[in-house]
Structures are given as C-alpha cells and as structure tokens.
PDB file of C-alpha atoms in Angstrom:
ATOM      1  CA  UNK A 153       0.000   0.000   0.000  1.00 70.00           C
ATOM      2  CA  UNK A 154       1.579   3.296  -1.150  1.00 85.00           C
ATOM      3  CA  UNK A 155       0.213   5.079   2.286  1.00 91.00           C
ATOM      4  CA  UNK A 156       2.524   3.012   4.249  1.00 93.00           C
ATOM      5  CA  UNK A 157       5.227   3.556   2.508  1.00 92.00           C
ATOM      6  CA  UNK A 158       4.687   6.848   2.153  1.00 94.00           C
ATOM      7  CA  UNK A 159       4.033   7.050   6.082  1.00 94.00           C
ATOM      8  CA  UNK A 160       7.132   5.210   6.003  1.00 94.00           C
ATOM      9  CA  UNK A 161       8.913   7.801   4.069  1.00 94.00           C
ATOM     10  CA  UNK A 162       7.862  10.738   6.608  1.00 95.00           C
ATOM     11  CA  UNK A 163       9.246   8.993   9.440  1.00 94.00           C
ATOM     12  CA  UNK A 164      12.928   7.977   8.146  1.00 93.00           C
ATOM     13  CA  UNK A 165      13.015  12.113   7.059  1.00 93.00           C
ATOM     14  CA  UNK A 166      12.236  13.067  10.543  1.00 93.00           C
ATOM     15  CA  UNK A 167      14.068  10.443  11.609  1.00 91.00           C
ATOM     16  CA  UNK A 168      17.104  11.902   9.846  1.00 89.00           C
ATOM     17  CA  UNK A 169      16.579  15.234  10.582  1.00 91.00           C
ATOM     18  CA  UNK A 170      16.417  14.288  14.711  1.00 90.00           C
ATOM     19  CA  UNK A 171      19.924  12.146  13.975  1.00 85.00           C
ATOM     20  CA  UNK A 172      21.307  15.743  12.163  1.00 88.00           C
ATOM     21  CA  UNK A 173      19.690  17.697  15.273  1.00 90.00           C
ATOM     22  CA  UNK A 174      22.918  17.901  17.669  1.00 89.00           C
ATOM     23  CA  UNK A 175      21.112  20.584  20.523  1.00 92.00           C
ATOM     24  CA  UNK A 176      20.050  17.502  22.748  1.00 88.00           C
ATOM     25  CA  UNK A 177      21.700  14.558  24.186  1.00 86.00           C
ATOM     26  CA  UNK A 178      18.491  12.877  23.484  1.00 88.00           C
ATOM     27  CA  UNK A 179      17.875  13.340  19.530  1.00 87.00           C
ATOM     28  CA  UNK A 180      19.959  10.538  18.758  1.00 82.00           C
ATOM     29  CA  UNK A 181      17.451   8.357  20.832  1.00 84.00           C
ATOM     30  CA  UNK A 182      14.753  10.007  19.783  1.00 88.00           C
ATOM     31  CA  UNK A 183      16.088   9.550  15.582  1.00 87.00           C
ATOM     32  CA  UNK A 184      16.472   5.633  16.535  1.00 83.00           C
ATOM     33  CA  UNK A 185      12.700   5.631  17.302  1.00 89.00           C
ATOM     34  CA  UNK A 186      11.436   7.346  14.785  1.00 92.00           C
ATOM     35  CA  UNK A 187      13.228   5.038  12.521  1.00 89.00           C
ATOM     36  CA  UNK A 188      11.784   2.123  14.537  1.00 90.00           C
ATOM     37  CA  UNK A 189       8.677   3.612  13.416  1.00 94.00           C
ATOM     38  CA  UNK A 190       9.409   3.703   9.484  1.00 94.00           C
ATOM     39  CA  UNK A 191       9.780  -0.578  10.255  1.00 92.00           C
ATOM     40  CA  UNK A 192       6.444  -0.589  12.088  1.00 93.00           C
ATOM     41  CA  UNK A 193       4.572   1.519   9.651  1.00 95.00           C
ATOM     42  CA  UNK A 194       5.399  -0.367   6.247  1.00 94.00           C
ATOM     43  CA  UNK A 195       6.890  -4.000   7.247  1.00 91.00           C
ATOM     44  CA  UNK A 196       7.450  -5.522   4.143  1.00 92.00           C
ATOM     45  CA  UNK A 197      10.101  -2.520   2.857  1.00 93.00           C
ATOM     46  CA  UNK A 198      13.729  -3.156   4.117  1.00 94.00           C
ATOM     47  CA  UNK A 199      15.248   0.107   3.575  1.00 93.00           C
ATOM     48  CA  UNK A 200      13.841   1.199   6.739  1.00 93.00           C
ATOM     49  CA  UNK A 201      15.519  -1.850   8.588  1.00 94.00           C
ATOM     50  CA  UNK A 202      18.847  -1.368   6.483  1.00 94.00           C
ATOM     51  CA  UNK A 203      18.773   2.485   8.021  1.00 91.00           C
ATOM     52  CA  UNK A 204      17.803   1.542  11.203  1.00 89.00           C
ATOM     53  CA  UNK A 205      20.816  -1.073  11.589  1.00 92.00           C
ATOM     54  CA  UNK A 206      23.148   1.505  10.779  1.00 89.00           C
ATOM     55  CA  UNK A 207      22.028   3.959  13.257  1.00 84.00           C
ATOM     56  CA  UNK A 208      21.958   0.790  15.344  1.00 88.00           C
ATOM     57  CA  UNK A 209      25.541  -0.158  14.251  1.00 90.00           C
ATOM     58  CA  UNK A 210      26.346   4.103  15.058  1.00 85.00           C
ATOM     59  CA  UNK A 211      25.115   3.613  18.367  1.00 82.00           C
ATOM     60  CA  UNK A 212      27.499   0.621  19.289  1.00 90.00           C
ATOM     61  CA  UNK A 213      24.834  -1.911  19.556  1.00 92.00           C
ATOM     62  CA  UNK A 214      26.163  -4.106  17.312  1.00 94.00           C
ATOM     63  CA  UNK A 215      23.141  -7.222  18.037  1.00 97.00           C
ATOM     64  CA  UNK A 216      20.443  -4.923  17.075  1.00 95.00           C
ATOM     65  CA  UNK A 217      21.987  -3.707  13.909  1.00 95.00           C
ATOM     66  CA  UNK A 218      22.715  -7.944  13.286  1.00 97.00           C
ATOM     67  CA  UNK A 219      19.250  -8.406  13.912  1.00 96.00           C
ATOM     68  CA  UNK A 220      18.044  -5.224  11.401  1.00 95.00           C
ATOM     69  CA  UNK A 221      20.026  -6.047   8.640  1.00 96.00           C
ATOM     70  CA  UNK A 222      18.933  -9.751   9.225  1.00 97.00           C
ATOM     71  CA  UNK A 223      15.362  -8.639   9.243  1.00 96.00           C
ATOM     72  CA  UNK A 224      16.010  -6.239   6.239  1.00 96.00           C
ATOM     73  CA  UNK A 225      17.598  -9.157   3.418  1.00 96.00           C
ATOM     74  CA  UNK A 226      14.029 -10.850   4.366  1.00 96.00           C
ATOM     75  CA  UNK A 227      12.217  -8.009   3.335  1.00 94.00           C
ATOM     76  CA  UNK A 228      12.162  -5.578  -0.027  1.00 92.00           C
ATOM     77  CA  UNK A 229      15.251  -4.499  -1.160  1.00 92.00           C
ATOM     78  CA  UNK A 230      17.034  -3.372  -4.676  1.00 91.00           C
ATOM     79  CA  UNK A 231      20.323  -5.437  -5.379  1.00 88.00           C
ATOM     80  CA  UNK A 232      21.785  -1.986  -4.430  1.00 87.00           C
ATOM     81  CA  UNK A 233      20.654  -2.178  -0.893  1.00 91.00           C
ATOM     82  CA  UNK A 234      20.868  -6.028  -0.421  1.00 93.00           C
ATOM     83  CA  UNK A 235      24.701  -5.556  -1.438  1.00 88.00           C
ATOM     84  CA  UNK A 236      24.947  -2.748   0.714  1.00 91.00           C
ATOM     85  CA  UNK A 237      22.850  -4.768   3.622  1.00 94.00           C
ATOM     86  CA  UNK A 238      24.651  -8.517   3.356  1.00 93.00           C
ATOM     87  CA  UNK A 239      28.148  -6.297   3.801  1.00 89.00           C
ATOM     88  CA  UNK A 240      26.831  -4.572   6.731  1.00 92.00           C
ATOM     89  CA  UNK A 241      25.440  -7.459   8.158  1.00 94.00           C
ATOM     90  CA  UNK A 242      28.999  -9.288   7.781  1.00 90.00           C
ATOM     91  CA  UNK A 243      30.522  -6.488   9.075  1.00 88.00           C
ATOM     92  CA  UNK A 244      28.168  -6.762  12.455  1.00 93.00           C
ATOM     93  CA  UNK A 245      28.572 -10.047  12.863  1.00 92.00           C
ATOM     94  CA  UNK A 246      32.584 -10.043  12.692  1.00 86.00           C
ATOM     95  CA  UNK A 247      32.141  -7.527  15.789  1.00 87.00           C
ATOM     96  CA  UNK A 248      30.143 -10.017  17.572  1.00 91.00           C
ATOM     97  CA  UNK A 249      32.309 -13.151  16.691  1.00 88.00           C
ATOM     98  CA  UNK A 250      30.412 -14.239  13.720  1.00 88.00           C
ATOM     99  CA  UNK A 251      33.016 -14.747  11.468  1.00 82.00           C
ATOM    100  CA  UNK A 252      32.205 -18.068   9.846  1.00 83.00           C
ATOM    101  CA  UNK A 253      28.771 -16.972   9.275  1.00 89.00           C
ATOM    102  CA  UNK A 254      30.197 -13.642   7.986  1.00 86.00           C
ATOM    103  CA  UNK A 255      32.090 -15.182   5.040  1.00 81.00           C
ATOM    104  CA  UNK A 256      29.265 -16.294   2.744  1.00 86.00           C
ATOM    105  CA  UNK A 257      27.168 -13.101   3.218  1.00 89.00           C
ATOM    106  CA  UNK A 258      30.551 -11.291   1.807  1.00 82.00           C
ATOM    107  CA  UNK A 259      30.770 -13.499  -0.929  1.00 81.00           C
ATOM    108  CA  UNK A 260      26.948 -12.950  -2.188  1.00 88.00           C
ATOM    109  CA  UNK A 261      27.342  -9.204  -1.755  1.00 85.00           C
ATOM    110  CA  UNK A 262      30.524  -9.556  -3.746  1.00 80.00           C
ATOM    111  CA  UNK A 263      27.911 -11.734  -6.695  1.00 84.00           C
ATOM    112  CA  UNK A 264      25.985  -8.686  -6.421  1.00 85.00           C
ATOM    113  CA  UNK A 265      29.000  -5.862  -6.917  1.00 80.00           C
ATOM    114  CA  UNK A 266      32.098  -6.937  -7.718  1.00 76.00           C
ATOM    115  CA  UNK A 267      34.013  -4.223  -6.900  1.00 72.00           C
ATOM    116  CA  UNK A 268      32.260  -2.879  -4.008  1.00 66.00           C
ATOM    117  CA  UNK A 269      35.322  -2.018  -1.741  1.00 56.00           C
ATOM    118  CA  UNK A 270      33.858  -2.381   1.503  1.00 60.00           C
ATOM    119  CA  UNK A 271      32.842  -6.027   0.554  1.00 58.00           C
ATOM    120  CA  UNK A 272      36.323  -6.749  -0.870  1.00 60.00           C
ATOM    121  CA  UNK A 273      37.989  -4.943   2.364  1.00 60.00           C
ATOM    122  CA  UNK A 274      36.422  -7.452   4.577  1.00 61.00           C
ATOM    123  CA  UNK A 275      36.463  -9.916   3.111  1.00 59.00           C
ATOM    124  CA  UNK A 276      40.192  -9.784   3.066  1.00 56.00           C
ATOM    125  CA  UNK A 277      40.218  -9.181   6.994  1.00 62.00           C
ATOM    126  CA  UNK A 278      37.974 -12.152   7.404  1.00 58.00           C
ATOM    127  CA  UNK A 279      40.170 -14.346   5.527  1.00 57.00           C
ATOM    128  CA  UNK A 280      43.357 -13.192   7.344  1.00 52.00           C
ATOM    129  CA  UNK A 281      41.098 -14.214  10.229  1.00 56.00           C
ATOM    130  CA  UNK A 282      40.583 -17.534   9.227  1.00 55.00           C
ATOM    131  CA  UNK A 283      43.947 -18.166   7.787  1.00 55.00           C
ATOM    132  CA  UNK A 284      43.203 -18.141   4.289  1.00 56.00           C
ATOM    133  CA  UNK A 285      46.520 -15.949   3.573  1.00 50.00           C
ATOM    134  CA  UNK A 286      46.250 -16.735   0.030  1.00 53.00           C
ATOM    135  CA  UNK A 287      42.740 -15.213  -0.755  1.00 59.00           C
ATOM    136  CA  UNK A 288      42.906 -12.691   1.682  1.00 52.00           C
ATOM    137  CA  UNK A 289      46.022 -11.034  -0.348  1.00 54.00           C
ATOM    138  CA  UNK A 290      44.343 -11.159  -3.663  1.00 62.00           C
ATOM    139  CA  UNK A 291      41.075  -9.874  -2.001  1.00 56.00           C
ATOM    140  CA  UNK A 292      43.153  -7.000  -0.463  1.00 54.00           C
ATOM    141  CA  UNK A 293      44.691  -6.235  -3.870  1.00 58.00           C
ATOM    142  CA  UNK A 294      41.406  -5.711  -5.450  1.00 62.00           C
ATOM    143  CA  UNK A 295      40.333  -3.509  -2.970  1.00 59.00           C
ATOM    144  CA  UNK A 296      43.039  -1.420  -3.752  1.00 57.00           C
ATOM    145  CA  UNK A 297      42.453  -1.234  -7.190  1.00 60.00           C
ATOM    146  CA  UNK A 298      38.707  -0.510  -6.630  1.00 58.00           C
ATOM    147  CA  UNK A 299      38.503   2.824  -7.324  1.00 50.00           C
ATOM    148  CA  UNK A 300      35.295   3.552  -5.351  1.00 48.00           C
ATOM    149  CA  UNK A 301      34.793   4.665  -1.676  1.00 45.00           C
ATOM    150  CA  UNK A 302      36.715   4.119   0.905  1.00 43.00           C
ATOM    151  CA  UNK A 303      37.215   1.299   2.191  1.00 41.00           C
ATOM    152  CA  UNK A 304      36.848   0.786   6.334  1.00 45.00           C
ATOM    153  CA  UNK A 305      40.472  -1.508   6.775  1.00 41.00           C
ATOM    154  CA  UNK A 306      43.113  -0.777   5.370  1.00 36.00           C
ATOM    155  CA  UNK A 307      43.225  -2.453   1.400  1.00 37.00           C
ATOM    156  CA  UNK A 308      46.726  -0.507   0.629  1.00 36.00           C
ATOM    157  CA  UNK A 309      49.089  -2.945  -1.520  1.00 35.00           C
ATOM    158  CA  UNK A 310      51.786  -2.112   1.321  1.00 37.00           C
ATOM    159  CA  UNK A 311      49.754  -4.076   3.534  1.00 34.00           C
ATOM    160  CA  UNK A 312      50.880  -7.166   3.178  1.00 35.00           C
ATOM    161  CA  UNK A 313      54.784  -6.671   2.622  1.00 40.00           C
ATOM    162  CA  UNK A 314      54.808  -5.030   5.957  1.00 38.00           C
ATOM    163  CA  UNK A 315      53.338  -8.578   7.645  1.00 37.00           C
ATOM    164  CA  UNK A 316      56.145 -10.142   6.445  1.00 40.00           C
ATOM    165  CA  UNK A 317      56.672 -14.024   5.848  1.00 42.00           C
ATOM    166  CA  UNK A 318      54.417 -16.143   7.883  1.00 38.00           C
ATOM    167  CA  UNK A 319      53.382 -19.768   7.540  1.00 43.00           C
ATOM    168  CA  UNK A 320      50.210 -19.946   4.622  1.00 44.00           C
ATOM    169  CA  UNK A 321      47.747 -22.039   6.658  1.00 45.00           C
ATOM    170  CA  UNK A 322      45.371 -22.648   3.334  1.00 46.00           C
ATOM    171  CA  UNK A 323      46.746 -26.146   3.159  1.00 49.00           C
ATOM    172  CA  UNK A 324      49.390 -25.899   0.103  1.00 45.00           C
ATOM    173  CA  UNK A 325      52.236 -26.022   2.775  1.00 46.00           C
ATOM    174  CA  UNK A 326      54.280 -22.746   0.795  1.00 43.00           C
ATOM    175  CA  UNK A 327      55.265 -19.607   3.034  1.00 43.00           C
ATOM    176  CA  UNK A 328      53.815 -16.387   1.421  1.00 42.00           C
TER     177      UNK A 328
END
C-alpha cells in the first residue's frame, strides 16, 4: 500500500533530521525511534531496517543492527541495498564473533558488486582471520584497485609486505 510507505517515508526524514539535530543529548534516541517507526509503519520494505541497523551499528549496539540487517535481506530491497545490507550485516557479525557466518554473506554481496570495496575490504580481513593468507592477499589487492569509496580496513598494496613471511595455513604447505 503506497500510504505506508509513504508514512514510512515521513518517518525515516524526521528520523534523519532528529539524527542531524545535535542541541540535545536525546535526539539521537529520539532519531532511533522514529526510525523504529518507518519498520512498524510499512513491514514488508527493508530500507527502513537497512537504516535503522546503521544507526543501530552508530550507536554501538552491534546485536540490534545484526538483527536489522537480518530482518532487512528478508524483506524488499534493490540489489543496491541487499549488497549494501549482506556487507553490513557481515561487518556486524565479525564484531560479535560471527566470522564463519560472515564469510558467505561477503561473498553474495561480492555476486551482487564486484568491486564494491567495503565487501572486498572485509572480506580480506575475514580471511586473514581464518587463515586463508592466500585469498585474503588477492582480495586485499582488489580492494586497492577498486577505485570507489573508501574502504573501512586498510586495502593498501603495502599491507601485506609489511606482515612479512608467515606460515600460509590454506593447506598448500608454501610460506607467502
């Protein structure tokens, strides 16, 4: 129903505007539920639940933006908010200690946009993680040929000549 999503509309601009509103302690509260709000009044659209689990992810609660952007790739999105939403999401959970689970969400938002730095950035950091030295470099590479946004690890081709040697744990048995 266009009414709810319009409704829905109103709130995430108020929303905003509370988050932009810096003359109370209290506006950034007060933008978190008005985007709660935007969720409530059209359920089925997940942009409201992508921005709401990055105000969520702003506010260091890193479980409530996990379960937003969980609740967001289950609702309607564009491929350029479920890229944006499955690297957010991965991003979350590697705060929370969901690596493994992190991984494959990368790797679909990666389907989506190939070069989407962010993605490629950590996905590389995940891999390190996991000791898959191998991928990690060439992911790390890319990202540093991406020429989009930033990226939030470092991606810099430097980055892995000042590591050093170290044993590649990727099963081949050769030192990188």
């Amino acid at each position: 129903d266009n009414r709810h999503r319009e409704h829905a509309t109103k709130l995430l601009i108020k929303g905003e505007e509370a988050a932009r509103d810096k003359s109370a302690p209290t506006n950034q509260d007060h933008s978190y539920q008005l985007l709660n709000s935007a969720v409530y009044a059209d359920p089925t659209w997940g942009h409201p639940l992508y921005v709401n689990g990055c105000t969520a992810s702003d506010l260091v609660r890193p479980h409530a933006a996990v379960a937003l952007f969980r609740r967001a790739l289950e609702s309607e999105q564009t491929p350029n908010e479920r890229h944006k939403t499955l690297t957010n999401l991965a991003w979350e959970l590697m705060k929370v200690g969901g690596h493994k689970e992190a991984l494959p969400l990368l790797h679909e938002a990666l389907d989506i946009e190939p070069e989407l730095v962010a993605a490629l950035s950590s996905d590389a950091l995940l891999l390190v993680v996991t000791r898959e030295a191998r991928r990690s470099r060439e992911q790390s590479r890319q990202a540093a040929r991406t020429e989009t946004v930033t990226p939030q690890v470092p991606a810099e081709p430097d980055f892995w000549s000042e590591l050093g040697e170290y044993e590649d744990d990727d099963g081949d048995g050769q030192k990188t």
